[in-house]
Amino acid sequence: MELEGRWQDLDKLLARDGNLVGPGFEPGPELREFLQTDCRVLCIGAGGLGCEILKDLALSGFVNVDVIDMDTIDVSNLNRQFLFRMSDVGKPKAVVAAERVNARVAGARVTPHYCRIEDLPPSFYSEFTIIILGLDSLEARRWMNSMACSLLEYEDDGSPDMSTIKPLVDGGTEGFKGHARVIIPGVTPCFECTLWLFPPQTKFPLCTLAETPRSAAHCIEYAHLILWSQQRAGEEFDADCEEHMKWVFERATERARQYGIPGVTYQLTQGVVKNIIPAIASTNAIISAACVLEALKAVTMCSSGLNNYLMYTGSQGIYTHTVAYEKDESCPVCSAGVLLQAPADATLQQVIDLMLAHPTLGRLMAHPSVSHGATPLYMRGVLEDGTRANLGRPMAELLRGEGVEAAALLTVNDKKLSAPLRVRLRRRRRRRRRAAELDGRAGCRGAHACMCMRAPRFV
Ligand SMILES: [Zn+2]
């Protein structure tokens, strides 16, 4: 049953014009209708951030939502992953989260996928209007980013083909800190362009620990890193051994007393030594809200999108800041790559021969291995036996198995290369598909559904 006035707040954004709307925004009831019919959102992760994102999506008027999570519910999740109850412990997060949202929000259609992101083919991911990441792993983010970028096609002049753009909204939290960012592959920096944002975990400088400790954590790390090797030389520290942890705790307490520093506890000692960062429910709520708002903006253009990275710190008051990061034009994941034209019926061997004969590519490689996304098509070395048969198969057939119909981005590796090279393979039956698209027969549903109407506005 539809409650009267249920969407009145949403309609204030979608049915009225204003000074802050995105370029080309056309207010009207069609936008809400689009959200509730054709628009499909994929949420990756049903954990701390994922629970919040699913709830926010359902309450913001999104109806067709899919969620992927490979984890099961643990008792330690229950303090913040509010869609789960004690009786759900051990069940798949995606399944329970979908059930709860569907039961609670009338009309919501959340579809769970209890699997790894790598288990689903590109054709699955290409179905969605927008993808939101609520992940805690760098590797999973990189995988999803490369998947979204692999769906991107470039025009002959090297500009991105707007109809193939799959926007990503990425949220992340760590204690009281968080970020929300919008990735429009080919337009704004992708995850790989700004990988330096995720430096390896650094510990405190040793001189601070030894000479000028200022916090309880400094005292703990002093006991853990310096005193341990001095006083228990030759003995390996084991973070899971209670006697070891107690030893560090006691030395840290002693040092904190010398310097008049409060706050050393056994729990904090464990946290610092094991590098445990507490998950904060309010941080998840704030970052999720930012992500879902960006998704709403991106698919309806009711406001200009975030450009392109929002950081949040909640440890001392509430602070946010927006940074416009720049695209790396030579990014191996989202840049245009080298264009290679091939006949529609070319086999993999013929494509490799074309690469070797290509004026630029030919100089860079001698014995290339070729893959598409994470799937090896032809590999040298130990995988050669398993992939040699592919050489004689038509490229169209190999890629169709991968869910790719027309142009495809191949990753090429060669002993002569220091990093993989992107080759944009264009097969010559593309014109017909474009014509069909313009006719509206191949997925373009017109102004409200088609990303080609929207993405440039993020520039
Ligand atoms: Zn990139």
CSV table of C-alpha atoms in Angstrom, one decimal, residues 63-370:
chain,number,residue,atom,x,y,z
A,63,VAL,CA,13.1,0.3,-5.8
A,64,ASN,CA,15.1,-2.1,-7.9
A,65,VAL,CA,18.2,-2.7,-5.8
A,66,ASP,CA,20.6,-5.7,-5.9
A,67,VAL,CA,23.1,-6.4,-3.2
A,68,ILE,CA,26.2,-8.6,-3.3
A,69,ASP,CA,28.0,-9.8,-0.2
A,70,MET,CA,30.0,-13.0,0.4
A,71,ASP,CA,30.1,-12.8,4.2
A,72,THR,CA,27.9,-14.4,6.9
A,73,ILE,CA,26.7,-12.5,9.9
A,74,ASP,CA,28.9,-12.6,13.0
A,75,VAL,CA,27.8,-11.7,16.5
A,76,SER,CA,30.3,-8.8,16.5
A,77,ASN,CA,28.5,-7.1,13.6
A,78,LEU,CA,25.3,-6.6,15.5
A,79,ASN,CA,26.2,-3.3,17.3
A,80,ARG,CA,26.1,-1.4,14.0
A,81,GLN,CA,24.8,-3.6,11.2
A,82,PHE,CA,21.3,-2.9,12.3
A,83,LEU,CA,19.4,-5.0,9.8
A,84,PHE,CA,20.7,-8.2,11.6
A,85,ARG,CA,19.5,-9.8,14.8
A,86,MET,CA,21.0,-12.4,17.1
A,87,SER,CA,19.0,-15.2,15.4
A,88,ASP,CA,20.6,-14.2,12.1
A,89,VAL,CA,24.1,-15.1,13.2
A,90,GLY,CA,25.7,-17.5,10.6
A,91,LYS,CA,23.3,-16.5,7.8
A,92,PRO,CA,24.4,-14.7,4.6
A,93,LYS,CA,24.4,-10.9,5.1
A,94,ALA,CA,23.1,-10.2,1.6
A,95,VAL,CA,20.1,-12.5,2.0
A,96,VAL,CA,19.1,-11.3,5.5
A,97,ALA,CA,19.6,-7.6,4.6
A,98,ALA,CA,17.5,-7.9,1.5
A,99,GLU,CA,14.7,-9.7,3.4
A,100,ARG,CA,14.7,-7.0,6.2
A,101,VAL,CA,14.5,-4.1,3.8
A,102,ASN,CA,11.8,-5.7,1.7
A,103,ALA,CA,9.8,-6.5,4.8
A,104,ARG,CA,10.2,-3.0,6.3
A,105,VAL,CA,9.9,-0.7,3.3
A,106,ALA,CA,6.7,-1.2,1.3
A,107,GLY,CA,7.5,-1.6,-2.4
A,108,ALA,CA,11.2,-2.2,-2.1
A,109,ARG,CA,12.6,-5.0,-4.3
A,110,VAL,CA,16.1,-5.8,-3.0
A,111,THR,CA,17.6,-8.9,-4.6
A,112,PRO,CA,20.5,-10.6,-2.8
A,113,HIS,CA,23.6,-12.3,-4.3
A,114,TYR,CA,25.4,-14.3,-1.7
A,115,CYS,CA,28.7,-14.7,-3.6
A,116,ARG,CA,32.0,-13.0,-4.4
A,117,ILE,CA,32.0,-10.1,-6.8
A,118,GLU,CA,34.4,-12.1,-9.0
A,119,ASP,CA,31.7,-14.8,-9.5
A,120,LEU,CA,29.5,-12.6,-11.6
A,121,PRO,CA,30.1,-11.8,-15.3
A,122,PRO,CA,30.5,-8.3,-16.9
A,123,SER,CA,27.0,-8.8,-18.5
A,124,PHE,CA,25.6,-8.8,-14.9
A,125,TYR,CA,27.3,-5.5,-14.0
A,126,SER,CA,26.4,-3.8,-17.2
A,127,GLU,CA,22.7,-4.1,-16.3
A,128,PHE,CA,22.8,-1.4,-13.6
A,129,THR,CA,22.3,2.3,-13.9
A,130,ILE,CA,24.7,3.0,-11.1
A,131,ILE,CA,26.9,1.0,-8.6
A,132,ILE,CA,27.5,1.9,-5.0
A,133,LEU,CA,30.5,0.4,-3.1
A,134,GLY,CA,30.2,-0.1,0.6
A,135,LEU,CA,33.4,-2.1,0.9
A,136,ASP,CA,36.2,-2.3,3.4
A,137,SER,CA,38.8,-3.8,1.2
A,138,LEU,CA,41.1,-2.0,-1.2
A,139,GLU,CA,41.4,-5.1,-3.5
A,140,ALA,CA,37.6,-5.4,-3.9
A,141,ARG,CA,37.4,-1.7,-4.7
A,142,ARG,CA,40.2,-2.1,-7.4
A,143,TRP,CA,38.4,-5.1,-8.9
A,144,MET,CA,35.0,-3.3,-9.1
A,145,ASN,CA,36.7,-0.2,-10.5
A,146,SER,CA,38.4,-2.2,-13.2
A,147,MET,CA,35.1,-3.9,-14.0
A,148,ALA,CA,33.3,-0.6,-14.4
A,149,CYS,CA,36.2,0.8,-16.5
A,150,SER,CA,36.2,-2.3,-18.7
A,151,LEU,CA,32.6,-1.6,-19.7
A,152,LEU,CA,33.7,1.9,-20.9
A,153,GLU,CA,34.2,2.3,-24.6
A,154,TYR,CA,36.0,5.2,-26.3
A,155,GLU,CA,35.1,7.0,-29.5
A,156,ASP,CA,37.6,7.0,-32.4
A,157,ASP,CA,38.8,10.5,-31.3
A,158,GLY,CA,39.7,9.1,-27.8
A,159,SER,CA,36.7,10.7,-26.0
A,160,PRO,CA,34.6,8.4,-23.8
A,161,ASP,CA,31.4,7.0,-25.4
A,162,MET,CA,28.9,8.4,-22.8
A,163,SER,CA,26.4,5.7,-23.4
A,164,THR,CA,28.8,3.1,-22.0
A,165,ILE,CA,29.7,4.9,-18.8
A,166,LYS,CA,28.9,3.0,-15.6
A,167,PRO,CA,29.1,5.4,-12.7
A,168,LEU,CA,30.5,4.3,-9.3
A,169,VAL,CA,29.9,5.9,-6.0
A,170,ASP,CA,32.5,4.7,-3.4
A,171,GLY,CA,32.1,5.0,0.3
A,172,GLY,CA,34.6,4.1,2.9
A,173,THR,CA,35.0,4.6,6.7
A,174,GLU,CA,37.7,4.1,9.2
A,175,GLY,CA,36.8,5.0,12.8
A,176,PHE,CA,35.7,8.6,12.8
A,177,LYS,CA,37.0,9.2,9.3
A,178,GLY,CA,35.3,8.6,6.0
A,179,HIS,CA,35.1,9.4,2.4
A,180,ALA,CA,32.5,9.4,-0.4
A,181,ARG,CA,33.6,9.8,-4.0
A,182,VAL,CA,32.0,9.7,-7.5
A,183,ILE,CA,33.8,7.9,-10.2
A,184,ILE,CA,32.6,8.5,-13.8
A,185,PRO,CA,34.9,6.2,-15.8
A,186,GLY,CA,36.7,8.1,-18.5
A,187,VAL,CA,35.6,11.5,-17.1
A,188,THR,CA,36.6,11.7,-13.5
A,189,PRO,CA,39.6,10.0,-11.9
A,190,CYS,CA,39.1,6.3,-11.4
A,191,PHE,CA,40.2,4.4,-8.3
A,192,GLU,CA,43.5,3.4,-10.0
A,193,CYS,CA,44.3,7.1,-11.0
A,194,THR,CA,44.4,8.0,-7.3
A,195,LEU,CA,45.7,4.8,-5.8
A,196,TRP,CA,48.3,6.9,-3.9
A,197,LEU,CA,45.4,8.0,-1.6
A,198,PHE,CA,45.8,4.6,0.1
A,199,PRO,CA,49.3,4.5,1.3
A,200,PRO,CA,50.6,1.5,3.2
A,201,GLN,CA,49.8,1.6,6.9
A,202,THR,CA,52.5,3.6,8.6
A,203,LYS,CA,53.4,3.4,12.2
A,204,PHE,CA,54.6,6.2,14.4
A,205,PRO,CA,58.2,7.4,13.9
A,206,LEU,CA,60.5,5.6,16.2
A,207,CYS,CA,62.0,8.9,17.5
A,208,THR,CA,58.6,10.0,18.7
A,209,LEU,CA,58.1,6.8,20.5
A,210,ALA,CA,61.5,6.9,22.1
A,211,GLU,CA,61.8,10.6,23.0
A,212,THR,CA,58.6,12.5,22.9
A,213,PRO,CA,55.6,10.3,23.5
A,214,ARG,CA,52.4,12.3,23.5
A,215,SER,CA,49.6,9.8,23.5
A,216,ALA,CA,48.7,6.5,25.1
A,217,ALA,CA,49.2,4.8,21.7
A,218,HIS,CA,52.8,6.1,21.6
A,219,CYS,CA,53.5,4.5,25.0
A,220,ILE,CA,52.0,1.2,23.9
A,221,GLU,CA,54.0,1.1,20.7
A,222,TYR,CA,57.2,2.0,22.7
A,223,ALA,CA,56.6,-1.1,24.8
A,224,HIS,CA,55.7,-3.2,21.9
A,225,LEU,CA,58.4,-2.2,19.4
A,226,ILE,CA,61.3,-1.0,21.5
A,227,LEU,CA,61.2,-2.5,25.0
A,228,TRP,CA,60.2,-5.9,23.7
A,229,SER,CA,63.3,-6.3,21.5
A,230,GLN,CA,65.5,-4.9,24.3
A,231,GLN,CA,64.2,-6.9,27.2
A,232,ARG,CA,63.0,-10.1,25.5
A,233,ALA,CA,65.5,-10.2,22.6
A,234,GLY,CA,65.2,-13.3,20.5
A,235,GLU,CA,61.6,-14.0,21.5
A,236,GLU,CA,59.0,-13.4,18.9
A,237,PHE,CA,56.1,-11.3,19.9
A,238,ASP,CA,52.8,-13.0,19.5
A,239,ALA,CA,49.7,-10.7,19.5
A,240,ASP,CA,47.4,-13.6,20.3
A,241,CYS,CA,49.4,-14.6,23.4
A,242,GLU,CA,47.8,-13.1,26.6
A,243,GLU,CA,51.0,-13.1,28.5
A,244,HIS,CA,52.8,-11.1,25.8
A,245,MET,CA,49.9,-8.6,25.5
A,246,LYS,CA,49.9,-8.2,29.3
A,247,TRP,CA,53.6,-7.6,29.4
A,248,VAL,CA,53.3,-4.8,26.8
A,249,PHE,CA,50.3,-3.3,28.7
A,250,GLU,CA,52.2,-3.2,32.0
A,251,ARG,CA,55.3,-1.6,30.4
A,252,ALA,CA,53.1,0.9,28.5
A,253,THR,CA,51.3,1.8,31.8
A,254,GLU,CA,54.6,2.4,33.5
A,255,ARG,CA,55.9,4.7,30.7
A,256,ALA,CA,52.6,6.6,30.5
A,257,ARG,CA,52.9,7.3,34.3
A,258,GLN,CA,56.4,8.7,33.8
A,259,TYR,CA,55.2,11.1,31.1
A,260,GLY,CA,51.9,11.9,32.8
A,261,ILE,CA,49.9,10.5,29.8
A,262,PRO,CA,46.4,9.1,30.6
A,263,GLY,CA,44.4,6.5,28.8
A,264,VAL,CA,46.5,3.3,28.6
A,265,THR,CA,44.1,0.3,29.0
A,266,TYR,CA,44.4,-3.4,28.2
A,267,GLN,CA,41.8,-3.0,25.5
A,268,LEU,CA,43.6,-0.1,23.9
A,269,THR,CA,46.8,-2.0,24.0
A,270,GLN,CA,45.2,-4.8,22.0
A,271,GLY,CA,43.7,-2.3,19.6
A,272,VAL,CA,47.0,-0.5,18.9
A,273,VAL,CA,49.2,-3.6,18.7
A,274,LYS,CA,46.8,-5.5,16.5
A,275,ASN,CA,46.0,-2.3,14.6
A,276,ILE,CA,42.2,-2.6,15.2
A,277,ILE,CA,40.3,0.4,14.0
A,278,PRO,CA,36.9,0.5,15.7
A,279,ALA,CA,33.9,0.8,13.4
A,280,ILE,CA,31.7,3.7,14.3
A,281,ALA,CA,28.0,3.5,13.4
A,282,SER,CA,27.5,7.3,13.0
A,283,THR,CA,30.4,7.5,10.5
A,284,ASN,CA,28.8,4.8,8.4
A,285,ALA,CA,25.4,6.6,8.5
A,286,ILE,CA,26.9,9.9,7.4
A,287,ILE,CA,29.0,8.4,4.6
A,288,SER,CA,26.1,6.2,3.4
A,289,ALA,CA,23.8,9.3,3.2
A,290,ALA,CA,26.4,11.1,1.1
A,291,CYS,CA,26.8,8.1,-1.2
A,292,VAL,CA,23.0,7.6,-1.7
A,293,LEU,CA,22.5,11.4,-2.3
A,294,GLU,CA,25.2,11.3,-5.0
A,295,ALA,CA,23.5,8.3,-6.6
A,296,LEU,CA,20.2,10.2,-6.6
A,297,LYS,CA,21.9,13.2,-8.1
A,298,ALA,CA,23.7,11.2,-10.7
A,299,VAL,CA,20.6,9.3,-12.0
A,300,THR,CA,18.1,12.2,-11.9
A,301,MET,CA,20.4,15.3,-12.2
A,302,CYS,CA,18.3,17.0,-9.5
A,303,SER,CA,21.6,18.6,-8.5
A,304,SER,CA,25.1,18.8,-9.8
A,305,GLY,CA,27.2,15.9,-8.7
A,306,LEU,CA,30.1,15.9,-6.2
A,307,ASN,CA,33.3,16.9,-7.8
A,308,ASN,CA,34.7,14.4,-7.0
A,309,TYR,CA,35.9,13.4,-3.5
A,310,LEU,CA,34.4,14.2,-0.1
A,311,MET,CA,36.4,13.6,3.0
A,312,TYR,CA,34.8,13.6,6.5
A,313,THR,CA,36.4,13.7,9.9
A,314,GLY,CA,34.2,13.3,13.0
A,315,SER,CA,36.7,12.9,15.8
A,316,GLN,CA,36.7,16.6,16.8
A,317,GLY,CA,33.3,18.1,15.8
A,318,ILE,CA,32.2,17.5,12.2
A,319,TYR,CA,34.5,18.5,9.3
A,320,THR,CA,34.1,17.8,5.6
A,321,HIS,CA,36.1,19.0,2.7
A,322,THR,CA,35.8,18.3,-1.1
A,323,VAL,CA,38.7,17.7,-3.3
A,324,ALA,CA,38.6,17.7,-7.1
A,325,TYR,CA,41.2,15.0,-7.9
A,326,GLU,CA,42.6,14.8,-11.4
A,327,LYS,CA,42.5,12.0,-13.9
A,328,ASP,CA,45.7,10.2,-14.7
A,329,GLU,CA,45.8,10.4,-18.5
A,330,SER,CA,48.1,7.4,-18.6
A,331,CYS,CA,46.0,5.3,-16.1
A,332,PRO,CA,46.2,1.6,-17.1
A,333,VAL,CA,42.6,1.1,-16.1
A,334,CYS,CA,40.5,4.0,-17.3
A,335,SER,CA,42.6,5.7,-20.1
A,336,ALA,CA,41.6,5.3,-23.7
A,337,GLY,CA,44.4,2.7,-24.5
A,338,VAL,CA,45.8,2.0,-27.9
A,339,LEU,CA,43.1,1.6,-30.6
A,340,LEU,CA,43.3,-1.6,-32.7
A,341,GLN,CA,40.9,-2.2,-35.5
A,342,ALA,CA,40.1,-5.7,-36.4
A,343,PRO,CA,37.6,-7.4,-38.8
A,344,ALA,CA,34.4,-8.6,-37.0
A,345,ASP,CA,35.3,-12.3,-37.6
A,346,ALA,CA,39.0,-12.1,-36.6
A,347,THR,CA,40.4,-14.9,-34.4
A,348,LEU,CA,42.4,-14.3,-31.3
A,349,GLN,CA,45.6,-15.3,-33.3
A,350,GLN,CA,44.7,-12.7,-36.0
A,351,VAL,CA,44.2,-10.0,-33.4
A,352,ILE,CA,47.6,-10.8,-31.8
A,353,ASP,CA,49.2,-10.7,-35.3
A,354,LEU,CA,47.6,-7.3,-35.8
A,355,MET,CA,49.1,-6.1,-32.5
A,356,LEU,CA,52.5,-7.2,-33.6
A,357,ALA,CA,52.2,-5.5,-36.9
A,358,HIS,CA,50.8,-2.3,-35.3
A,359,PRO,CA,53.2,0.7,-35.5
A,360,THR,CA,53.0,1.5,-31.8
A,361,LEU,CA,52.1,-1.8,-30.2
A,362,GLY,CA,54.5,-3.8,-32.3
A,363,ARG,CA,57.5,-2.0,-30.9
A,364,LEU,CA,56.4,-2.7,-27.3
A,365,MET,CA,55.8,-6.4,-27.5
A,366,ALA,CA,57.3,-9.7,-28.8
A,367,HIS,CA,55.3,-12.5,-27.2
A,368,PRO,CA,52.1,-11.0,-25.8
A,369,SER,CA,49.7,-12.6,-23.3
A,370,VAL,CA,46.1,-11.3,-23.7
